[in-house]
């Protein structure tokens, strides 16, 4: 658990634009250990010293067409990138060389005049589904504690952020706010092999993070799974660290698992303005946490006499609400003693889930499993006029030059299909037993997962 001195250092470190400590926490080490021994070669390299194709992260992501259909991996070499970034293409991975050495930052208060880039330091547009950020720091370097200062602002479905520091002294540090599916998403992630985008709300997966901010500084709309992370509230005069909106769809939920939460004396844990659903599992809270369960906001915040505007806002929340307070706990403890509302109560949630159920796949109601480690599987093989067509159970991306290996030493080179669920190879040994040969290239899943795993080499139907 963080002590008072560590908390003070965290605030000073954020003000100075530095990280809080010389080493990443143990959970980040564990996250790194799960990365496979092989890595696909990056498609683009960004280097501040000019040794890559780009010196700007924004320029690199904008070089990818908006209608991109393949997994694009952008490696960002160590350095400080003082800029604002907007991602518009789907299936983009931003991978830093090191969590501490690769830093994207900008002084970007939310009250700046609006521009085309977005309100945050890193902006993920509605068309940038299946986005992955890993092994780096993103920092809004504003020096005022409290006002809105978005570090990551997102409108896309299926977003992964892992092994990263997301820092701000302001409110809404990590804001993933996808609402109802918009017209600009029409046609995206559709067709054979694709996992459809949700009609309402977004799906977000986070693990191994250090997040710092003011009020509501982790505030997803839709479904969110956050695990093995260190969460630090920096504002002594604010009203919540976590926030959730789960309107219109009863299953929307925010699962916080295995996290350490700290803040100034009497910090509030969580709140919501509309329907919400919180699960705190295997979490630990500092003794500074106030005796206040997650709660629905009622205006005015100071408890005084409400104005006409306050009454209208409160009435709107009551009229839109469909479900009672939903906040659940299991093995969640406060240093110095638990409050009564921290008692285990998973059995009272709909479906009475158990602690073993608290996985990412369960969080997303089985519609997406970002933790899956099974590679793409061949589901069919057919010889056509253009060659041998190999169909997979999901969308796949080709890296390098995979091929088919036929009996007798013959090989059929890859021809086309990357970004779909069907790859075409030369049929040099049609009629003979074949398998995928990944010695010169890879076939990986296109949609976002926490750990990339190559396709299985066995062909069904060959």
XYZ file of C-alpha atoms in Angstrom:
462
model
C 0.000 0.000 0.000
C 1.243 3.482 -0.770
C 2.226 5.504 2.255
C 1.735 9.261 2.662
C 5.302 10.004 1.523
C 4.840 7.947 -1.646
C 1.576 9.761 -2.368
C 3.281 13.153 -1.969
C 6.096 12.077 -4.262
C 3.574 10.942 -6.861
C 2.027 14.408 -7.007
C 5.424 16.096 -7.213
C 6.546 13.652 -9.883
C 3.475 14.379 -11.981
C 4.033 18.123 -11.690
C 7.608 17.677 -12.837
C 6.595 15.412 -15.718
C 8.419 12.475 -14.143
C 7.339 9.000 -13.141
C 6.735 8.128 -9.503
C 9.677 5.856 -8.771
C 12.596 4.213 -10.497
C 10.913 0.939 -11.390
C 7.551 -0.208 -12.627
C 5.385 -2.051 -10.066
C 5.478 -5.821 -9.831
C 2.264 -6.266 -11.786
C 3.864 -4.549 -14.794
C 6.752 -6.995 -14.654
C 4.241 -9.833 -14.698
C 2.459 -8.296 -17.665
C 5.731 -8.100 -19.586
C 6.491 -11.719 -18.776
C 3.313 -12.754 -20.585
C 4.475 -11.299 -23.900
C 5.451 -14.069 -26.358
C 9.124 -14.637 -27.183
C 8.542 -13.733 -30.838
C 7.301 -10.374 -32.037
C 5.977 -9.365 -35.411
C 8.213 -6.816 -37.102
C 6.796 -3.291 -36.752
C 5.169 -1.810 -39.817
C 6.279 1.704 -38.864
C 9.048 2.982 -36.597
C 8.830 6.368 -34.886
C 12.061 7.801 -33.486
C 12.613 11.271 -32.071
C 16.219 11.174 -33.250
C 15.236 10.645 -36.879
C 16.290 6.995 -37.171
C 12.749 5.815 -37.994
C 10.317 6.587 -40.789
C 8.715 9.327 -38.650
C 9.726 11.635 -35.823
C 6.060 12.294 -34.908
C 3.601 9.739 -33.524
C 0.688 11.699 -34.973
C 2.231 11.726 -38.439
C 2.823 7.983 -38.198
C -0.757 7.081 -37.273
C -2.159 9.480 -39.840
C -0.138 7.724 -42.558
C -2.420 4.693 -42.112
C -5.538 4.955 -44.299
C -8.821 5.374 -42.464
C -10.190 2.283 -44.238
C -7.279 0.107 -43.037
C -8.182 -3.568 -42.504
C -4.897 -5.044 -41.225
C -3.183 -4.994 -37.832
C -0.576 -2.212 -38.082
C 2.155 -2.186 -35.452
C 3.887 1.138 -34.786
C 7.046 0.890 -32.674
C 7.878 4.103 -30.835
C 11.511 4.320 -29.795
C 12.491 5.859 -26.488
C 12.172 9.614 -26.412
C 9.857 12.437 -25.418
C 7.182 13.216 -28.008
C 5.611 16.559 -27.123
C 2.542 16.512 -29.340
C -1.155 15.743 -29.609
C -2.104 12.532 -31.433
C -5.332 11.518 -33.155
C -5.919 7.936 -34.348
C -8.535 7.447 -37.074
C -7.660 4.033 -38.552
C -8.787 0.731 -37.068
C -6.443 -2.092 -35.950
C -3.547 0.126 -34.836
C -1.024 -0.884 -32.169
C 1.164 1.801 -30.551
C 4.014 -0.035 -28.832
C 6.667 1.836 -26.892
C 10.217 0.582 -26.560
C 9.957 0.908 -22.786
C 7.301 2.038 -20.364
C 9.478 4.724 -18.818
C 11.546 5.688 -21.817
C 8.780 6.241 -24.363
C 6.735 9.319 -23.434
C 3.893 11.029 -25.264
C 2.994 14.270 -23.545
C 1.387 17.658 -24.006
C 0.088 20.491 -21.842
C -3.549 20.312 -22.943
C -6.209 21.717 -20.612
C -9.744 20.861 -21.652
C -10.795 24.519 -21.872
C -8.583 25.123 -24.915
C -10.498 26.049 -28.078
C -11.691 22.834 -29.769
C -9.690 21.631 -32.751
C -9.757 18.675 -35.131
C -7.328 16.620 -33.050
C -9.550 16.156 -30.003
C -9.563 17.117 -26.344
C -6.906 14.714 -25.098
C -3.201 14.167 -25.557
C -4.066 10.878 -27.288
C -7.409 10.872 -29.105
C -8.991 7.658 -30.402
C -11.736 8.474 -32.881
C -14.934 6.456 -33.333
C -13.497 4.740 -36.426
C -10.349 3.532 -34.626
C -11.771 0.322 -33.199
C -9.444 -2.476 -32.016
C -6.808 0.006 -30.874
C -3.917 -1.180 -28.655
C -1.522 0.970 -26.592
C 1.275 -0.690 -24.650
C 4.607 -0.189 -22.891
C 4.764 3.603 -22.741
C 3.674 6.700 -20.829
C 1.029 9.204 -21.881
C 0.960 12.388 -19.807
C -1.152 15.526 -19.851
C 1.344 17.918 -18.268
C -1.125 20.540 -17.050
C -0.059 21.927 -13.673
C -3.476 22.893 -12.293
C -4.996 20.270 -10.012
C -8.679 19.662 -10.624
C -9.971 21.053 -13.948
C -10.637 18.642 -16.799
C -7.415 17.564 -18.489
C -7.910 14.512 -20.692
C -4.860 12.326 -21.214
C -6.574 9.670 -23.348
C -9.938 10.474 -24.897
C -11.621 7.719 -26.897
C -14.820 7.112 -28.841
C -13.998 3.676 -30.298
C -15.067 0.137 -29.483
C -12.616 -2.565 -28.320
C -9.726 -0.546 -26.881
C -6.748 -2.126 -25.075
C -4.344 -0.144 -22.881
C -1.733 -2.193 -21.027
C 1.608 -1.869 -19.257
C 1.403 1.924 -19.370
C 1.358 5.059 -17.236
C -1.593 7.386 -17.911
C -1.021 10.607 -15.990
C -2.734 13.919 -15.323
C -3.451 16.255 -12.428
C -6.860 17.036 -13.890
C -10.206 15.341 -14.165
C -11.133 12.619 -16.684
C -7.562 11.371 -17.238
C -8.657 8.153 -18.969
C -11.947 8.828 -20.734
C -13.321 6.182 -23.082
C -16.752 7.422 -24.033
C -18.223 5.461 -26.897
C -22.007 5.882 -26.949
C -24.533 4.721 -29.511
C -22.993 3.437 -32.764
C -22.694 6.342 -35.184
C -23.011 6.638 -38.936
C -19.238 7.015 -39.309
C -18.889 3.435 -38.026
C -21.230 1.963 -40.647
C -19.594 -0.953 -42.423
C -16.748 -1.248 -39.913
C -15.908 -4.666 -38.423
C -18.589 -6.382 -40.457
C -18.621 -9.339 -42.823
C -17.173 -12.866 -42.687
C -14.879 -13.455 -39.726
C -15.400 -10.026 -38.148
C -16.583 -9.407 -34.590
C -19.339 -6.784 -34.824
C -19.072 -3.474 -33.041
C -21.597 -2.978 -30.262
C -24.740 -1.003 -31.058
C -24.524 0.911 -27.778
C -21.481 1.498 -25.571
C -17.820 0.555 -25.876
C -15.634 -2.305 -24.632
C -12.328 -1.426 -22.961
C -9.576 -3.641 -21.530
C -6.842 -2.304 -19.234
C -4.134 -4.134 -17.307
C -0.844 -3.220 -15.640
C -1.535 0.515 -15.551
C -0.548 3.375 -13.287
C -3.284 6.016 -13.558
C -3.197 9.393 -11.823
C -5.743 12.191 -11.837
C -8.434 14.261 -10.184
C -12.204 13.718 -10.142
C -13.701 10.861 -12.211
C -10.279 10.220 -13.710
C -11.104 6.683 -14.880
C -14.555 7.088 -16.397
C -15.694 4.517 -18.984
C -19.040 4.455 -20.762
C -20.082 0.903 -21.539
C -18.063 -2.147 -20.456
C -14.606 -1.895 -18.867
C -12.214 -4.425 -17.316
C -9.317 -2.924 -15.315
C -6.846 -5.241 -13.571
C -3.536 -5.284 -11.701
C -3.162 -1.522 -11.687
C -2.145 1.286 -9.346
C -4.698 4.102 -9.086
C -3.794 7.408 -7.403
C -6.172 10.286 -6.716
C -4.244 13.577 -6.460
C -6.969 16.096 -5.625
C -7.788 16.598 -1.922
C -10.995 18.484 -2.773
C -12.791 16.173 -5.160
C -15.685 13.738 -5.067
C -14.651 10.459 -6.774
C -11.798 8.556 -8.381
C -13.851 6.098 -10.485
C -16.928 6.903 -12.573
C -19.132 4.771 -14.790
C -22.019 5.212 -17.148
C -24.069 2.131 -17.998
C -27.236 3.583 -19.466
C -29.778 1.736 -21.634
C -28.124 -1.728 -21.481
C -28.462 -3.533 -18.152
C -25.315 -5.625 -18.628
C -22.891 -2.697 -18.968
C -20.375 -2.924 -16.152
C -17.036 -1.653 -14.805
C -14.917 -4.420 -13.248
C -11.909 -3.329 -11.174
C -9.823 -6.356 -10.203
C -6.580 -6.675 -8.273
C -5.994 -2.919 -8.073
C -4.357 -0.700 -5.437
C -6.183 2.583 -4.825
C -4.790 5.574 -2.909
C -5.449 9.279 -2.549
C -5.411 12.248 -0.173
C -7.155 12.070 3.205
C -10.889 11.359 2.887
C -10.850 10.699 -0.846
C -14.048 9.339 -2.396
C -13.974 5.999 -4.226
C -16.616 6.191 -6.973
C -19.748 7.897 -8.243
C -22.107 8.014 -11.222
C -24.510 10.467 -12.835
C -26.698 7.891 -14.611
C -27.143 4.113 -14.354
C -23.879 2.356 -13.494
C -22.549 -0.992 -12.256
C -19.268 -1.365 -10.322
C -17.427 -4.547 -9.319
C -14.386 -4.249 -7.002
C -12.659 -7.635 -6.717
C -9.403 -8.400 -4.860
C -8.707 -4.672 -4.451
C -6.917 -2.834 -1.654
C -7.599 0.728 -0.550
C -5.471 3.013 1.596
C -6.628 4.077 5.036
C -7.286 7.527 3.566
C -10.410 6.371 1.720
C -13.569 7.979 3.088
C -16.543 6.035 4.457
C -18.682 6.580 1.358
C -19.866 3.807 -0.939
C -20.193 4.482 -4.693
C -23.111 6.868 -5.086
C -25.436 8.665 -7.504
C -24.601 12.353 -7.880
C -27.229 14.749 -6.551
C -26.903 18.483 -7.181
C -25.732 20.751 -5.728
C -22.566 18.906 -4.794
C -22.148 20.909 -1.570
C -25.509 19.726 -0.210
C -26.955 23.253 -0.186
C -30.285 24.478 -1.472
C -30.759 23.308 -5.074
C -31.293 25.803 -7.859
C -33.811 25.297 -10.652
C -30.973 23.969 -12.802
C -29.944 21.555 -10.033
C -33.494 20.274 -9.733
C -33.728 19.755 -13.494
C -30.493 17.749 -13.554
C -31.591 15.597 -10.624
C -34.972 14.985 -12.230
C -33.333 13.937 -15.521
C -31.165 11.406 -13.683
C -34.196 9.934 -11.926
C -36.249 9.724 -15.113
C -33.455 8.061 -17.105
C -32.524 5.582 -14.392
C -33.748 2.018 -14.837
C -31.846 0.167 -12.110
C -31.062 0.680 -8.410
C -27.580 1.220 -7.010
C -25.332 -1.595 -8.234
C -21.905 -1.782 -6.583
C -20.409 -5.118 -5.636
C -17.350 -6.204 -3.693
C -15.310 -9.342 -3.107
C -12.118 -9.549 -1.066
C -11.868 -5.759 -1.168
C -10.175 -4.304 1.903
C -9.177 -0.957 3.350
C -5.944 -0.613 5.259
C -6.846 0.253 8.818
C -10.197 -1.524 8.734
C -13.070 -2.201 6.367
C -16.244 -0.173 6.133
C -19.488 -2.114 6.207
C -20.232 -1.442 2.537
C -17.012 -3.256 1.550
C -18.474 -6.589 2.645
C -18.584 -9.356 0.035
C -21.889 -9.150 -1.845
C -21.345 -10.697 -5.277
C -24.203 -13.067 -4.581
C -26.628 -10.131 -4.736
C -25.620 -9.202 -8.302
C -27.725 -10.415 -11.215
C -26.810 -14.035 -11.949
C -24.907 -14.288 -8.634
C -21.441 -14.326 -10.288
C -18.551 -15.915 -8.420
C -15.011 -14.517 -8.088
C -13.905 -17.036 -10.723
C -16.358 -15.445 -13.148
C -14.628 -12.082 -12.921
C -12.717 -12.315 -16.196
C -12.491 -9.980 -19.153
C -14.584 -12.339 -21.263
C -17.323 -12.360 -18.614
C -17.162 -8.570 -18.355
C -17.905 -8.286 -22.059
C -20.672 -10.902 -21.876
C -18.714 -13.260 -24.137
C -18.769 -10.833 -27.074
C -14.990 -10.225 -26.932
C -12.127 -11.952 -25.141
C -9.032 -9.716 -25.215
C -7.163 -12.261 -23.076
C -7.512 -15.147 -25.526
C -4.190 -16.769 -26.370
C -5.355 -19.254 -28.982
C -4.101 -18.210 -32.401
C -6.253 -18.126 -35.531
C -7.535 -21.568 -36.541
C -8.019 -22.824 -40.087
C -11.634 -23.806 -40.672
C -11.554 -24.675 -44.363
C -9.354 -25.189 -47.426
C -10.498 -24.966 -51.016
C -8.678 -24.947 -54.343
C -9.922 -22.213 -56.661
C -8.860 -20.589 -59.923
C -6.517 -18.190 -58.121
C -4.894 -20.801 -55.874
C -5.539 -22.499 -52.564
C -7.902 -20.503 -50.322
C -7.397 -21.046 -46.581
C -10.254 -19.793 -44.372
C -9.762 -18.873 -40.707
C -12.089 -18.544 -37.723
C -11.429 -14.793 -37.517
C -9.951 -11.859 -39.409
C -6.206 -12.316 -39.935
C -3.222 -10.175 -40.894
C -0.169 -11.415 -42.774
C 3.298 -10.274 -41.724
C 6.265 -11.232 -43.883
C 5.934 -14.189 -46.229
C 4.081 -17.166 -44.764
C 3.525 -20.077 -47.116
C 1.999 -23.503 -47.400
C 4.333 -26.464 -47.053
C 3.258 -29.467 -49.129
C 4.532 -33.025 -48.985
C 7.594 -33.667 -51.113
C 9.241 -30.331 -50.347
C 6.953 -28.095 -52.419
C 5.839 -24.697 -51.134
C 2.991 -22.400 -52.066
C 3.685 -18.728 -51.449
C 1.172 -16.283 -49.954
C -0.689 -14.249 -52.582
C -3.495 -12.171 -51.067
C -6.232 -11.779 -48.439
C -4.552 -10.071 -45.480
C -7.201 -8.217 -43.482
C -9.934 -10.757 -44.257
C -10.607 -14.259 -42.921
C -9.463 -16.017 -46.134
C -5.885 -16.127 -47.470
C -4.950 -17.272 -50.941
C -1.726 -19.230 -51.531
C -0.140 -20.670 -54.634
C -1.417 -24.211 -55.144
C 1.974 -25.682 -55.996
C 1.213 -28.935 -54.226
C -2.554 -29.147 -54.438
C -3.779 -32.623 -53.612
C -0.947 -33.320 -51.183
C -1.008 -32.894 -47.425
C -0.126 -29.345 -46.413
C 0.356 -27.158 -43.389
C 1.141 -23.502 -42.725
C 4.851 -22.703 -42.755
C 5.521 -19.665 -40.548
C 9.304 -19.749 -40.792
C 9.405 -16.699 -43.067
C 6.287 -14.855 -42.008
C 3.343 -14.835 -39.645
C -0.417 -15.016 -39.688
C -1.915 -13.228 -36.675
C -5.403 -12.178 -35.652
C -6.347 -8.680 -36.766
C -8.731 -7.769 -33.956
C -7.406 -6.488 -30.650
C -6.017 -8.987 -28.130
C -3.676 -8.485 -25.201
C -1.086 -10.994 -26.454
C -0.502 -11.681 -30.154
C -0.408 -15.391 -30.960
C 0.419 -16.849 -34.391
C -2.056 -19.022 -36.270
C -2.062 -22.771 -35.789
C -0.210 -24.479 -38.608
C -2.569 -27.410 -39.053
C -4.973 -27.129 -41.977
C -8.431 -28.619 -41.685
C -9.748 -30.112 -44.875
C -6.322 -30.236 -46.546
